[in-house]
Amino acid sequence: MANTLEQLKPITTIVADTGDIEAIKRYQPEDATTNPSLILKASQIPEYSSLIENAIAWAKSQSNDVAQQIEDAGDKLAVNIGLEILKIVPGRISTEVDARLSFDKTASIAKAHKLIKLYQEAGIDKSRILIKLASTWEGICAAKELEQEGINCNLTLLFCFAQARACAEAGVYLISPFVGRILDWYKKDTGLEYSASEDPGVVSVTNIYNYYKRHGFNTVVMGASFRNTGEIIELAGCDRLTIGPALLEELSNSNTPIVQKLLPATEMVAAEPAMSEAQFRWEFNEEPMAVEKLAEGIRNFAIDQGKLEVMLKAELTS
């Protein structure tokens, strides 16, 4: 019998949630995703030192202002790591916009344009890039405009139905609901343990998937942020699942039989009128878990971006 990972691949597109080239080579996913935390971790891999040196040299060639050099070096490093990953995966790389821009639509769009330009200058077409944005109202609005330009987006830090619905109505290419972080919040809030089928993160993604399929939305659902393989197995059949190296290893060493749990809709339902900003903000506000986890996620990505910039500043000024 094929291992659990190989059983999953025919029914769900597997995406590597890492910046580690060796891990991506080992598990041969279709796509890969990165974020500021993963870029920070990847930058500490000795084999990546040349990517950092290239980013530093490029930043120095663009400006004499140290603050601008730090920003440019961070963008260039994220793209350099993405370029290395694209040599391995046949599909797409997700590269994230600075989390500190999560409430600034105009700045988010400008940063997306800059990242796309850096990829294009390296010979990579925008069709192989997903721009990652936080699922704030401003991030969703930025994604709507980018999608209209032909720049596909991955809306991340997604924790509730209101975010998912607004993304679909905006024509977003892909969403990344965070399964494990939803579970974390509910375990802490209730003190309960959950089986895989009752896992609040699994239930949330299942409901989003079924809503999209019933209403004919083309937005791709990519479960993310897993805490255990049980969550992954319960979401077999989801459009995509992005999985870190440790759980990819566990799946590849397992022979648990896979049963497709998420299935295409058997009947279609007419879409409701699009959400207004006021409706989105109210429905999001009514989800304490989503409010807390979105804010926490943005803060933590910003912290890791700051740590990366401290490292880059030291390299720039040495």
PDB file of C-alpha atoms in Angstrom:
ATOM      1  CA  MET A   1       0.000   0.000   0.000  1.00  0.00           C
ATOM      2  CA  ALA A   2       1.185   3.528  -0.777  1.00  0.00           C
ATOM      3  CA  ASN A   3       2.056   5.628   2.246  1.00  0.00           C
ATOM      4  CA  THR A   4      -0.472   8.155   3.540  1.00  0.00           C
ATOM      5  CA  LEU A   5       1.187  11.106   1.805  1.00  0.00           C
ATOM      6  CA  GLU A   6       1.152   9.346  -1.568  1.00  0.00           C
ATOM      7  CA  GLN A   7      -2.507   8.381  -1.045  1.00  0.00           C
ATOM      8  CA  LEU A   8      -3.363  12.038  -0.425  1.00  0.00           C
ATOM      9  CA  LYS A   9      -1.682  13.433  -3.517  1.00  0.00           C
ATOM     10  CA  PRO A  10      -4.226  12.207  -6.135  1.00  0.00           C
ATOM     11  CA  ILE A  11      -7.165  13.888  -4.344  1.00  0.00           C
ATOM     12  CA  THR A  12      -5.538  16.954  -2.732  1.00  0.00           C
ATOM     13  CA  THR A  13      -2.714  19.121  -4.052  1.00  0.00           C
ATOM     14  CA  ILE A  14       0.111  19.010  -1.497  1.00  0.00           C
ATOM     15  CA  VAL A  15       1.981  22.245  -0.798  1.00  0.00           C
ATOM     16  CA  ALA A  16       5.153  22.511   1.294  1.00  0.00           C
ATOM     17  CA  ASP A  17       4.912  25.044   4.132  1.00  0.00           C
ATOM     18  CA  THR A  18       8.636  25.789   4.405  1.00  0.00           C
ATOM     19  CA  GLY A  19      11.546  27.698   2.987  1.00  0.00           C
ATOM     20  CA  ASP A  20      13.857  24.697   3.406  1.00  0.00           C
ATOM     21  CA  ILE A  21      14.982  23.592  -0.063  1.00  0.00           C
ATOM     22  CA  GLU A  22      16.086  20.136   1.079  1.00  0.00           C
ATOM     23  CA  ALA A  23      12.698  19.404   2.659  1.00  0.00           C
ATOM     24  CA  ILE A  24      10.944  20.486  -0.535  1.00  0.00           C
ATOM     25  CA  LYS A  25      13.165  18.214  -2.621  1.00  0.00           C
ATOM     26  CA  ARG A  26      12.419  15.304  -0.298  1.00  0.00           C
ATOM     27  CA  TYR A  27       8.616  15.479  -0.455  1.00  0.00           C
ATOM     28  CA  GLN A  28       8.102  16.772  -4.021  1.00  0.00           C
ATOM     29  CA  PRO A  29       5.065  19.010  -3.428  1.00  0.00           C
ATOM     30  CA  GLU A  30       3.255  20.833  -6.226  1.00  0.00           C
ATOM     31  CA  ASP A  31       3.665  24.301  -4.671  1.00  0.00           C
ATOM     32  CA  ALA A  32       5.341  25.923  -1.676  1.00  0.00           C
ATOM     33  CA  THR A  33       4.420  28.712   0.730  1.00  0.00           C
ATOM     34  CA  THR A  34       6.625  31.048   2.732  1.00  0.00           C
ATOM     35  CA  ASN A  35       6.003  33.753   5.327  1.00  0.00           C
ATOM     36  CA  PRO A  36       8.228  36.086   7.390  1.00  0.00           C
ATOM     37  CA  SER A  37       8.758  33.427  10.078  1.00  0.00           C
ATOM     38  CA  LEU A  38       9.810  30.823   7.496  1.00  0.00           C
ATOM     39  CA  ILE A  39      12.058  33.334   5.688  1.00  0.00           C
ATOM     40  CA  LEU A  40      13.741  34.166   9.022  1.00  0.00           C
ATOM     41  CA  LYS A  41      14.287  30.459   9.708  1.00  0.00           C
ATOM     42  CA  ALA A  42      15.541  29.798   6.173  1.00  0.00           C
ATOM     43  CA  SER A  43      17.979  32.727   6.370  1.00  0.00           C
ATOM     44  CA  GLN A  44      19.821  30.872   9.125  1.00  0.00           C
ATOM     45  CA  ILE A  45      20.560  27.884   6.872  1.00  0.00           C
ATOM     46  CA  PRO A  46      24.278  28.075   5.926  1.00  0.00           C
ATOM     47  CA  GLU A  47      23.579  27.098   2.303  1.00  0.00           C
ATOM     48  CA  TYR A  48      21.501  30.269   1.929  1.00  0.00           C
ATOM     49  CA  SER A  49      24.342  32.666   2.757  1.00  0.00           C
ATOM     50  CA  SER A  50      24.871  33.462  -0.923  1.00  0.00           C
ATOM     51  CA  LEU A  51      21.191  34.466  -1.233  1.00  0.00           C
ATOM     52  CA  ILE A  52      21.635  36.929   1.631  1.00  0.00           C
ATOM     53  CA  GLU A  53      24.863  38.296   0.116  1.00  0.00           C
ATOM     54  CA  ASN A  54      23.081  38.812  -3.198  1.00  0.00           C
ATOM     55  CA  ALA A  55      20.187  40.599  -1.493  1.00  0.00           C
ATOM     56  CA  ILE A  56      22.579  42.879   0.398  1.00  0.00           C
ATOM     57  CA  ALA A  57      24.552  43.757  -2.737  1.00  0.00           C
ATOM     58  CA  TRP A  58      21.351  44.471  -4.665  1.00  0.00           C
ATOM     59  CA  ALA A  59      19.959  46.679  -1.901  1.00  0.00           C
ATOM     60  CA  LYS A  60      23.178  48.701  -1.776  1.00  0.00           C
ATOM     61  CA  SER A  61      22.955  49.234  -5.540  1.00  0.00           C
ATOM     62  CA  GLN A  62      19.439  50.670  -5.202  1.00  0.00           C
ATOM     63  CA  SER A  63      19.938  53.289  -2.503  1.00  0.00           C
ATOM     64  CA  ASN A  64      22.359  54.968  -0.107  1.00  0.00           C
ATOM     65  CA  ASP A  65      19.721  55.195   2.603  1.00  0.00           C
ATOM     66  CA  VAL A  66      20.180  52.429   5.207  1.00  0.00           C
ATOM     67  CA  ALA A  67      16.460  52.171   6.067  1.00  0.00           C
ATOM     68  CA  GLN A  68      15.594  51.756   2.383  1.00  0.00           C
ATOM     69  CA  GLN A  69      18.425  49.262   1.966  1.00  0.00           C
ATOM     70  CA  ILE A  70      17.045  47.146   4.812  1.00  0.00           C
ATOM     71  CA  GLU A  71      13.581  47.098   3.240  1.00  0.00           C
ATOM     72  CA  ASP A  72      14.976  46.328  -0.219  1.00  0.00           C
ATOM     73  CA  ALA A  73      17.239  43.576   1.108  1.00  0.00           C
ATOM     74  CA  GLY A  74      14.281  41.933   2.886  1.00  0.00           C
ATOM     75  CA  ASP A  75      12.182  41.963  -0.270  1.00  0.00           C
ATOM     76  CA  LYS A  76      15.045  40.687  -2.404  1.00  0.00           C
ATOM     77  CA  LEU A  77      15.862  37.892   0.059  1.00  0.00           C
ATOM     78  CA  ALA A  78      12.233  36.700   0.091  1.00  0.00           C
ATOM     79  CA  VAL A  79      12.289  36.619  -3.713  1.00  0.00           C
ATOM     80  CA  ASN A  80      15.722  34.929  -3.816  1.00  0.00           C
ATOM     81  CA  ILE A  81      14.427  32.121  -1.588  1.00  0.00           C
ATOM     82  CA  GLY A  82      11.300  31.924  -3.735  1.00  0.00           C
ATOM     83  CA  LEU A  83      13.451  31.621  -6.857  1.00  0.00           C
ATOM     84  CA  GLU A  84      15.360  28.697  -5.364  1.00  0.00           C
ATOM     85  CA  ILE A  85      12.101  26.963  -4.464  1.00  0.00           C
ATOM     86  CA  LEU A  86      10.711  27.514  -7.972  1.00  0.00           C
ATOM     87  CA  LYS A  87      13.633  25.514  -9.354  1.00  0.00           C
ATOM     88  CA  ILE A  88      12.145  22.496  -7.566  1.00  0.00           C
ATOM     89  CA  VAL A  89       8.366  22.824  -7.449  1.00  0.00           C
ATOM     90  CA  PRO A  90       6.446  22.633 -10.735  1.00  0.00           C
ATOM     91  CA  GLY A  91       3.746  25.027  -9.535  1.00  0.00           C
ATOM     92  CA  ARG A  92       3.704  28.249  -7.550  1.00  0.00           C
ATOM     93  CA  ILE A  93       5.470  29.992  -4.693  1.00  0.00           C
ATOM     94  CA  SER A  94       3.585  32.158  -2.206  1.00  0.00           C
ATOM     95  CA  THR A  95       5.538  35.233  -1.080  1.00  0.00           C
ATOM     96  CA  GLU A  96       4.128  37.380   1.705  1.00  0.00           C
ATOM     97  CA  VAL A  97       3.635  41.123   1.883  1.00  0.00           C
ATOM     98  CA  ASP A  98       5.079  42.745   5.027  1.00  0.00           C
ATOM     99  CA  ALA A  99       2.590  42.093   7.845  1.00  0.00           C
ATOM    100  CA  ARG A 100       3.013  45.687   9.041  1.00  0.00           C
ATOM    101  CA  LEU A 101       1.082  46.750   5.919  1.00  0.00           C
ATOM    102  CA  SER A 102      -1.950  44.626   6.819  1.00  0.00           C
ATOM    103  CA  PHE A 103      -4.198  47.651   7.343  1.00  0.00           C
ATOM    104  CA  ASP A 104      -2.904  49.700   4.401  1.00  0.00           C
ATOM    105  CA  LYS A 105      -4.449  48.742   1.063  1.00  0.00           C
ATOM    106  CA  THR A 106      -2.395  51.148  -1.045  1.00  0.00           C
ATOM    107  CA  ALA A 107       0.940  50.158   0.502  1.00  0.00           C
ATOM    108  CA  SER A 108       0.074  46.454   0.210  1.00  0.00           C
ATOM    109  CA  ILE A 109      -0.614  46.831  -3.503  1.00  0.00           C
ATOM    110  CA  ALA A 110       2.654  48.731  -3.989  1.00  0.00           C
ATOM    111  CA  LYS A 111       4.610  46.017  -2.161  1.00  0.00           C
ATOM    112  CA  ALA A 112       2.933  43.319  -4.261  1.00  0.00           C
ATOM    113  CA  HIS A 113       3.933  45.157  -7.442  1.00  0.00           C
ATOM    114  CA  LYS A 114       7.517  45.377  -6.182  1.00  0.00           C
ATOM    115  CA  LEU A 115       7.708  41.645  -5.406  1.00  0.00           C
ATOM    116  CA  ILE A 116       6.213  40.717  -8.778  1.00  0.00           C
ATOM    117  CA  LYS A 117       8.712  43.030 -10.523  1.00  0.00           C
ATOM    118  CA  LEU A 118      11.637  41.367  -8.730  1.00  0.00           C
ATOM    119  CA  TYR A 119      10.420  37.946  -9.844  1.00  0.00           C
ATOM    120  CA  GLN A 120       9.895  39.131 -13.403  1.00  0.00           C
ATOM    121  CA  GLU A 121      13.399  40.622 -13.515  1.00  0.00           C
ATOM    122  CA  ALA A 122      14.643  37.137 -12.603  1.00  0.00           C
ATOM    123  CA  GLY A 123      12.689  35.638 -15.503  1.00  0.00           C
ATOM    124  CA  ILE A 124       9.699  34.306 -13.526  1.00  0.00           C
ATOM    125  CA  ASP A 125       6.219  35.019 -14.863  1.00  0.00           C
ATOM    126  CA  LYS A 126       3.584  36.267 -12.431  1.00  0.00           C
ATOM    127  CA  SER A 127       1.542  33.129 -13.166  1.00  0.00           C
ATOM    128  CA  ARG A 128       3.912  31.217 -10.862  1.00  0.00           C
ATOM    129  CA  ILE A 129       3.569  33.645  -7.950  1.00  0.00           C
ATOM    130  CA  LEU A 130       0.928  34.026  -5.273  1.00  0.00           C
ATOM    131  CA  ILE A 131       1.083  37.254  -3.269  1.00  0.00           C
ATOM    132  CA  LYS A 132       0.229  36.523   0.362  1.00  0.00           C
ATOM    133  CA  LEU A 133      -1.824  39.089   2.239  1.00  0.00           C
ATOM    134  CA  ALA A 134      -3.431  39.010   5.677  1.00  0.00           C
ATOM    135  CA  SER A 135      -7.219  38.544   5.564  1.00  0.00           C
ATOM    136  CA  THR A 136      -8.012  41.994   6.935  1.00  0.00           C
ATOM    137  CA  TRP A 137     -10.638  44.073   5.120  1.00  0.00           C
ATOM    138  CA  GLU A 138      -7.789  46.147   3.664  1.00  0.00           C
ATOM    139  CA  GLY A 139      -5.890  43.023   2.613  1.00  0.00           C
ATOM    140  CA  ILE A 140      -8.971  41.612   0.900  1.00  0.00           C
ATOM    141  CA  CYS A 141      -9.578  44.908  -0.920  1.00  0.00           C
ATOM    142  CA  ALA A 142      -5.923  45.005  -2.018  1.00  0.00           C
ATOM    143  CA  ALA A 143      -6.250  41.437  -3.306  1.00  0.00           C
ATOM    144  CA  LYS A 144      -9.402  42.343  -5.251  1.00  0.00           C
ATOM    145  CA  GLU A 145      -7.500  45.033  -7.154  1.00  0.00           C
ATOM    146  CA  LEU A 146      -4.454  42.829  -7.698  1.00  0.00           C
ATOM    147  CA  GLU A 147      -6.607  39.979  -9.022  1.00  0.00           C
ATOM    148  CA  GLN A 148      -8.189  42.399 -11.497  1.00  0.00           C
ATOM    149  CA  GLU A 149      -4.648  43.143 -12.729  1.00  0.00           C
ATOM    150  CA  GLY A 150      -3.934  39.439 -13.186  1.00  0.00           C
ATOM    151  CA  ILE A 151      -1.833  39.085 -10.013  1.00  0.00           C
ATOM    152  CA  ASN A 152      -3.083  36.083  -8.053  1.00  0.00           C
ATOM    153  CA  CYS A 153      -3.253  36.246  -4.272  1.00  0.00           C
ATOM    154  CA  ASN A 154      -3.165  33.931  -1.266  1.00  0.00           C
ATOM    155  CA  LEU A 155      -5.168  35.350   1.645  1.00  0.00           C
ATOM    156  CA  THR A 156      -3.603  34.120   4.850  1.00  0.00           C
ATOM    157  CA  LEU A 157      -4.313  34.392   8.590  1.00  0.00           C
ATOM    158  CA  LEU A 158      -7.890  33.370   7.858  1.00  0.00           C
ATOM    159  CA  PHE A 159      -9.857  32.159  10.871  1.00  0.00           C
ATOM    160  CA  CYS A 160     -13.576  32.594  10.242  1.00  0.00           C
ATOM    161  CA  PHE A 161     -16.359  32.365   7.694  1.00  0.00           C
ATOM    162  CA  ALA A 162     -16.743  36.141   7.271  1.00  0.00           C
ATOM    163  CA  GLN A 163     -13.140  36.378   6.052  1.00  0.00           C
ATOM    164  CA  ALA A 164     -13.625  33.416   3.707  1.00  0.00           C
ATOM    165  CA  ARG A 165     -16.850  34.764   2.232  1.00  0.00           C
ATOM    166  CA  ALA A 166     -15.374  38.241   1.640  1.00  0.00           C
ATOM    167  CA  CYS A 167     -12.341  36.684  -0.064  1.00  0.00           C
ATOM    168  CA  ALA A 168     -14.494  34.651  -2.443  1.00  0.00           C
ATOM    169  CA  GLU A 169     -16.658  37.659  -3.271  1.00  0.00           C
ATOM    170  CA  ALA A 170     -13.488  39.659  -4.002  1.00  0.00           C
ATOM    171  CA  GLY A 171     -12.387  37.045  -6.539  1.00  0.00           C
ATOM    172  CA  VAL A 172      -9.331  35.972  -4.554  1.00  0.00           C
ATOM    173  CA  TYR A 173      -7.426  33.086  -6.138  1.00  0.00           C
ATOM    174  CA  LEU A 174      -6.720  31.163  -2.906  1.00  0.00           C
ATOM    175  CA  ILE A 175      -7.333  31.292   0.846  1.00  0.00           C
ATOM    176  CA  SER A 176      -5.308  29.709   3.660  1.00  0.00           C
ATOM    177  CA  PRO A 177      -7.572  28.953   6.665  1.00  0.00           C
ATOM    178  CA  PHE A 178      -5.398  28.236   9.715  1.00  0.00           C
ATOM    179  CA  VAL A 179      -6.636  24.924  11.076  1.00  0.00           C
ATOM    180  CA  GLY A 180      -4.188  24.434  13.942  1.00  0.00           C
ATOM    181  CA  ARG A 181      -4.361  27.958  15.316  1.00  0.00           C
ATOM    182  CA  ILE A 182      -8.146  27.677  15.499  1.00  0.00           C
ATOM    183  CA  LEU A 183      -7.722  24.450  17.472  1.00  0.00           C
ATOM    184  CA  ASP A 184      -5.167  26.126  19.770  1.00  0.00           C
ATOM    185  CA  TRP A 185      -7.653  28.861  20.686  1.00  0.00           C
ATOM    186  CA  TYR A 186     -10.531  26.496  21.409  1.00  0.00           C
ATOM    187  CA  LYS A 187      -8.401  24.131  23.503  1.00  0.00           C
ATOM    188  CA  LYS A 188      -7.220  27.074  25.593  1.00  0.00           C
ATOM    189  CA  ASP A 189     -10.718  28.568  25.836  1.00  0.00           C
ATOM    190  CA  THR A 190     -12.600  25.386  26.712  1.00  0.00           C
ATOM    191  CA  GLY A 191      -9.949  23.177  28.282  1.00  0.00           C
ATOM    192  CA  LEU A 192     -11.223  20.339  26.090  1.00  0.00           C
ATOM    193  CA  GLU A 193      -9.444  17.914  23.790  1.00  0.00           C
ATOM    194  CA  TYR A 194     -10.939  17.345  20.334  1.00  0.00           C
ATOM    195  CA  SER A 195     -10.983  14.346  18.043  1.00  0.00           C
ATOM    196  CA  ALA A 196      -9.849  15.012  14.477  1.00  0.00           C
ATOM    197  CA  SER A 197     -13.419  14.970  13.139  1.00  0.00           C
ATOM    198  CA  GLU A 198     -14.589  17.423  15.847  1.00  0.00           C
ATOM    199  CA  ASP A 199     -11.513  19.668  15.589  1.00  0.00           C
ATOM    200  CA  PRO A 200     -12.858  23.260  15.310  1.00  0.00           C
ATOM    201  CA  GLY A 201     -10.287  24.070  12.623  1.00  0.00           C
ATOM    202  CA  VAL A 202     -11.300  21.049  10.556  1.00  0.00           C
ATOM    203  CA  VAL A 203     -14.986  21.936  10.960  1.00  0.00           C
ATOM    204  CA  SER A 204     -14.295  25.533   9.879  1.00  0.00           C
ATOM    205  CA  VAL A 205     -12.435  24.538   6.712  1.00  0.00           C
ATOM    206  CA  THR A 206     -15.055  21.924   5.852  1.00  0.00           C
ATOM    207  CA  ASN A 207     -17.827  24.512   6.138  1.00  0.00           C
ATOM    208  CA  ILE A 208     -15.904  27.012   3.983  1.00  0.00           C
ATOM    209  CA  TYR A 209     -15.145  24.361   1.353  1.00  0.00           C
ATOM    210  CA  ASN A 210     -18.787  23.260   1.165  1.00  0.00           C
ATOM    211  CA  TYR A 211     -20.024  26.871   0.938  1.00  0.00           C
ATOM    212  CA  TYR A 212     -17.627  27.672  -1.904  1.00  0.00           C
ATOM    213  CA  LYS A 213     -18.580  24.575  -3.881  1.00  0.00           C
ATOM    214  CA  ARG A 214     -22.357  25.020  -3.377  1.00  0.00           C
ATOM    215  CA  HIS A 215     -22.214  28.663  -4.428  1.00  0.00           C
ATOM    216  CA  GLY A 216     -19.900  28.151  -7.392  1.00  0.00           C
ATOM    217  CA  PHE A 217     -16.956  30.184  -6.112  1.00  0.00           C
ATOM    218  CA  ASN A 218     -13.659  29.378  -7.831  1.00  0.00           C
ATOM    219  CA  THR A 219     -11.471  30.481  -4.899  1.00  0.00           C
ATOM    220  CA  VAL A 220      -9.124  27.646  -3.924  1.00  0.00           C
ATOM    221  CA  VAL A 221      -9.323  26.404  -0.312  1.00  0.00           C
ATOM    222  CA  MET A 222      -5.890  25.506   1.079  1.00  0.00           C
ATOM    223  CA  GLY A 223      -5.918  24.274   4.680  1.00  0.00           C
ATOM    224  CA  ALA A 224      -2.863  25.468   6.605  1.00  0.00           C
ATOM    225  CA  SER A 225      -1.216  25.551  10.044  1.00  0.00           C
ATOM    226  CA  PHE A 226      -1.712  21.932  11.062  1.00  0.00           C
ATOM    227  CA  ARG A 227      -1.000  20.548  14.514  1.00  0.00           C
ATOM    228  CA  ASN A 228      -1.291  16.824  13.712  1.00  0.00           C
ATOM    229  CA  THR A 229      -1.832  14.426  10.834  1.00  0.00           C
ATOM    230  CA  GLY A 230      -5.364  13.688  12.012  1.00  0.00           C
ATOM    231  CA  GLU A 231      -6.416  17.175  10.902  1.00  0.00           C
ATOM    232  CA  ILE A 232      -4.853  16.595   7.491  1.00  0.00           C
ATOM    233  CA  ILE A 233      -6.504  13.200   7.010  1.00  0.00           C
ATOM    234  CA  GLU A 234      -9.912  14.653   7.947  1.00  0.00           C
ATOM    235  CA  LEU A 235      -9.494  17.261   5.187  1.00  0.00           C
ATOM    236  CA  ALA A 236      -8.605  14.766   2.449  1.00  0.00           C
ATOM    237  CA  GLY A 237     -10.204  16.080  -0.725  1.00  0.00           C
ATOM    238  CA  CYS A 238      -9.669  19.753   0.110  1.00  0.00           C
ATOM    239  CA  ASP A 239      -8.371  21.680  -2.916  1.00  0.00           C
ATOM    240  CA  ARG A 240      -4.912  22.042  -1.373  1.00  0.00           C
ATOM    241  CA  LEU A 241      -3.198  21.478   1.963  1.00  0.00           C
ATOM    242  CA  THR A 242       0.030  23.255   2.928  1.00  0.00           C
ATOM    243  CA  ILE A 243       2.030  21.115   5.331  1.00  0.00           C
ATOM    244  CA  GLY A 244       5.290  21.628   7.228  1.00  0.00           C
ATOM    245  CA  PRO A 245       8.250  19.210   6.906  1.00  0.00           C
ATOM    246  CA  ALA A 246       7.674  17.408  10.227  1.00  0.00           C
ATOM    247  CA  LEU A 247       4.103  16.418   9.333  1.00  0.00           C
ATOM    248  CA  LEU A 248       5.092  15.596   5.745  1.00  0.00           C
ATOM    249  CA  GLU A 249       7.637  13.192   7.238  1.00  0.00           C
ATOM    250  CA  GLU A 250       5.012  11.674   9.520  1.00  0.00           C
ATOM    251  CA  LEU A 251       2.580  11.192   6.626  1.00  0.00           C
ATOM    252  CA  SER A 252       5.262   9.608   4.463  1.00  0.00           C
ATOM    253  CA  ASN A 253       6.060   7.128   7.256  1.00  0.00           C
ATOM    254  CA  SER A 254       2.390   6.239   7.811  1.00  0.00           C
ATOM    255  CA  ASN A 255       0.172   3.705   6.054  1.00  0.00           C
ATOM    256  CA  THR A 256      -3.136   5.049   7.389  1.00  0.00           C
ATOM    257  CA  PRO A 257      -5.754   4.557   4.642  1.00  0.00           C
ATOM    258  CA  ILE A 258      -7.136   7.752   3.150  1.00  0.00           C
ATOM    259  CA  VAL A 259     -10.860   8.267   2.631  1.00  0.00           C
ATOM    260  CA  GLN A 260     -11.893  11.385   0.728  1.00  0.00           C
ATOM    261  CA  LYS A 261     -13.882  13.484   3.217  1.00  0.00           C
ATOM    262  CA  LEU A 262     -14.418  16.688   1.209  1.00  0.00           C
ATOM    263  CA  LEU A 263     -16.375  16.195  -1.997  1.00  0.00           C
ATOM    264  CA  PRO A 264     -17.662  18.445  -4.795  1.00  0.00           C
ATOM    265  CA  ALA A 265     -21.173  19.838  -4.361  1.00  0.00           C
ATOM    266  CA  THR A 266     -24.078  17.813  -5.729  1.00  0.00           C
ATOM    267  CA  GLU A 267     -26.312  20.855  -6.159  1.00  0.00           C
ATOM    268  CA  MET A 268     -25.665  24.570  -6.609  1.00  0.00           C
ATOM    269  CA  VAL A 269     -27.175  27.473  -4.659  1.00  0.00           C
ATOM    270  CA  ALA A 270     -27.380  31.061  -5.903  1.00  0.00           C
ATOM    271  CA  ALA A 271     -24.820  33.397  -4.344  1.00  0.00           C
ATOM    272  CA  GLU A 272     -25.986  35.962  -1.799  1.00  0.00           C
ATOM    273  CA  PRO A 273     -25.388  39.712  -2.314  1.00  0.00           C
ATOM    274  CA  ALA A 274     -21.753  40.645  -1.613  1.00  0.00           C
ATOM    275  CA  MET A 275     -20.853  41.667   1.923  1.00  0.00           C
ATOM    276  CA  SER A 276     -20.419  45.347   2.699  1.00  0.00           C
ATOM    277  CA  GLU A 277     -17.468  46.562   4.744  1.00  0.00           C
ATOM    278  CA  ALA A 278     -19.785  47.212   7.694  1.00  0.00           C
ATOM    279  CA  GLN A 279     -21.232  43.693   7.484  1.00  0.00           C
ATOM    280  CA  PHE A 280     -17.782  42.148   7.256  1.00  0.00           C
ATOM    281  CA  ARG A 281     -16.472  44.074  10.236  1.00  0.00           C
ATOM    282  CA  TRP A 282     -19.519  43.222  12.355  1.00  0.00           C
ATOM    283  CA  GLU A 283     -19.503  39.505  11.540  1.00  0.00           C
ATOM    284  CA  PHE A 284     -15.745  39.323  12.082  1.00  0.00           C
ATOM    285  CA  ASN A 285     -16.135  41.188  15.384  1.00  0.00           C
ATOM    286  CA  GLU A 286     -18.642  38.550  16.488  1.00  0.00           C
ATOM    287  CA  GLU A 287     -15.895  35.876  16.320  1.00  0.00           C
ATOM    288  CA  PRO A 288     -13.616  36.415  19.356  1.00  0.00           C
ATOM    289  CA  MET A 289     -11.280  33.616  18.229  1.00  0.00           C
ATOM    290  CA  ALA A 290     -10.775  35.183  14.803  1.00  0.00           C
ATOM    291  CA  VAL A 291     -10.251  38.680  16.224  1.00  0.00           C
ATOM    292  CA  GLU A 292      -7.622  37.420  18.657  1.00  0.00           C
ATOM    293  CA  LYS A 293      -5.797  35.055  16.298  1.00  0.00           C
ATOM    294  CA  LEU A 294      -5.654  37.503  13.372  1.00  0.00           C
ATOM    295  CA  ALA A 295      -4.164  40.232  15.574  1.00  0.00           C
ATOM    296  CA  GLU A 296      -1.731  37.773  17.149  1.00  0.00           C
ATOM    297  CA  GLY A 297      -0.682  36.393  13.764  1.00  0.00           C
ATOM    298  CA  ILE A 298      -0.004  39.839  12.320  1.00  0.00           C
ATOM    299  CA  ARG A 299       2.007  40.833  15.400  1.00  0.00           C
ATOM    300  CA  ASN A 300       4.102  37.664  15.329  1.00  0.00           C
ATOM    301  CA  PHE A 301       4.873  37.934  11.605  1.00  0.00           C
ATOM    302  CA  ALA A 302       5.855  41.580  12.195  1.00  0.00           C
ATOM    303  CA  ILE A 303       8.152  40.538  15.046  1.00  0.00           C
ATOM    304  CA  ASP A 304       9.914  37.994  12.832  1.00  0.00           C
ATOM    305  CA  GLN A 305      10.172  40.549  10.028  1.00  0.00           C
ATOM    306  CA  GLY A 306      11.834  42.856  12.541  1.00  0.00           C
ATOM    307  CA  LYS A 307      14.309  40.149  13.579  1.00  0.00           C
ATOM    308  CA  LEU A 308      15.150  39.539   9.930  1.00  0.00           C
ATOM    309  CA  GLU A 309      15.751  43.243   9.431  1.00  0.00           C
ATOM    310  CA  VAL A 310      18.092  43.393  12.440  1.00  0.00           C
ATOM    311  CA  MET A 311      20.162  40.643  10.808  1.00  0.00           C
ATOM    312  CA  LEU A 312      20.115  42.405   7.430  1.00  0.00           C
ATOM    313  CA  LYS A 313      21.102  45.742   9.001  1.00  0.00           C
ATOM    314  CA  ALA A 314      24.091  44.092  10.636  1.00  0.00           C
ATOM    315  CA  GLU A 315      25.136  42.699   7.258  1.00  0.00           C
ATOM    316  CA  LEU A 316      24.565  46.027   5.504  1.00  0.00           C
ATOM    317  CA  THR A 317      26.593  48.062   7.991  1.00  0.00           C
ATOM    318  CA  SER A 318      29.398  45.587   8.656  1.00  0.00           C
TER     319      SER A 318
END
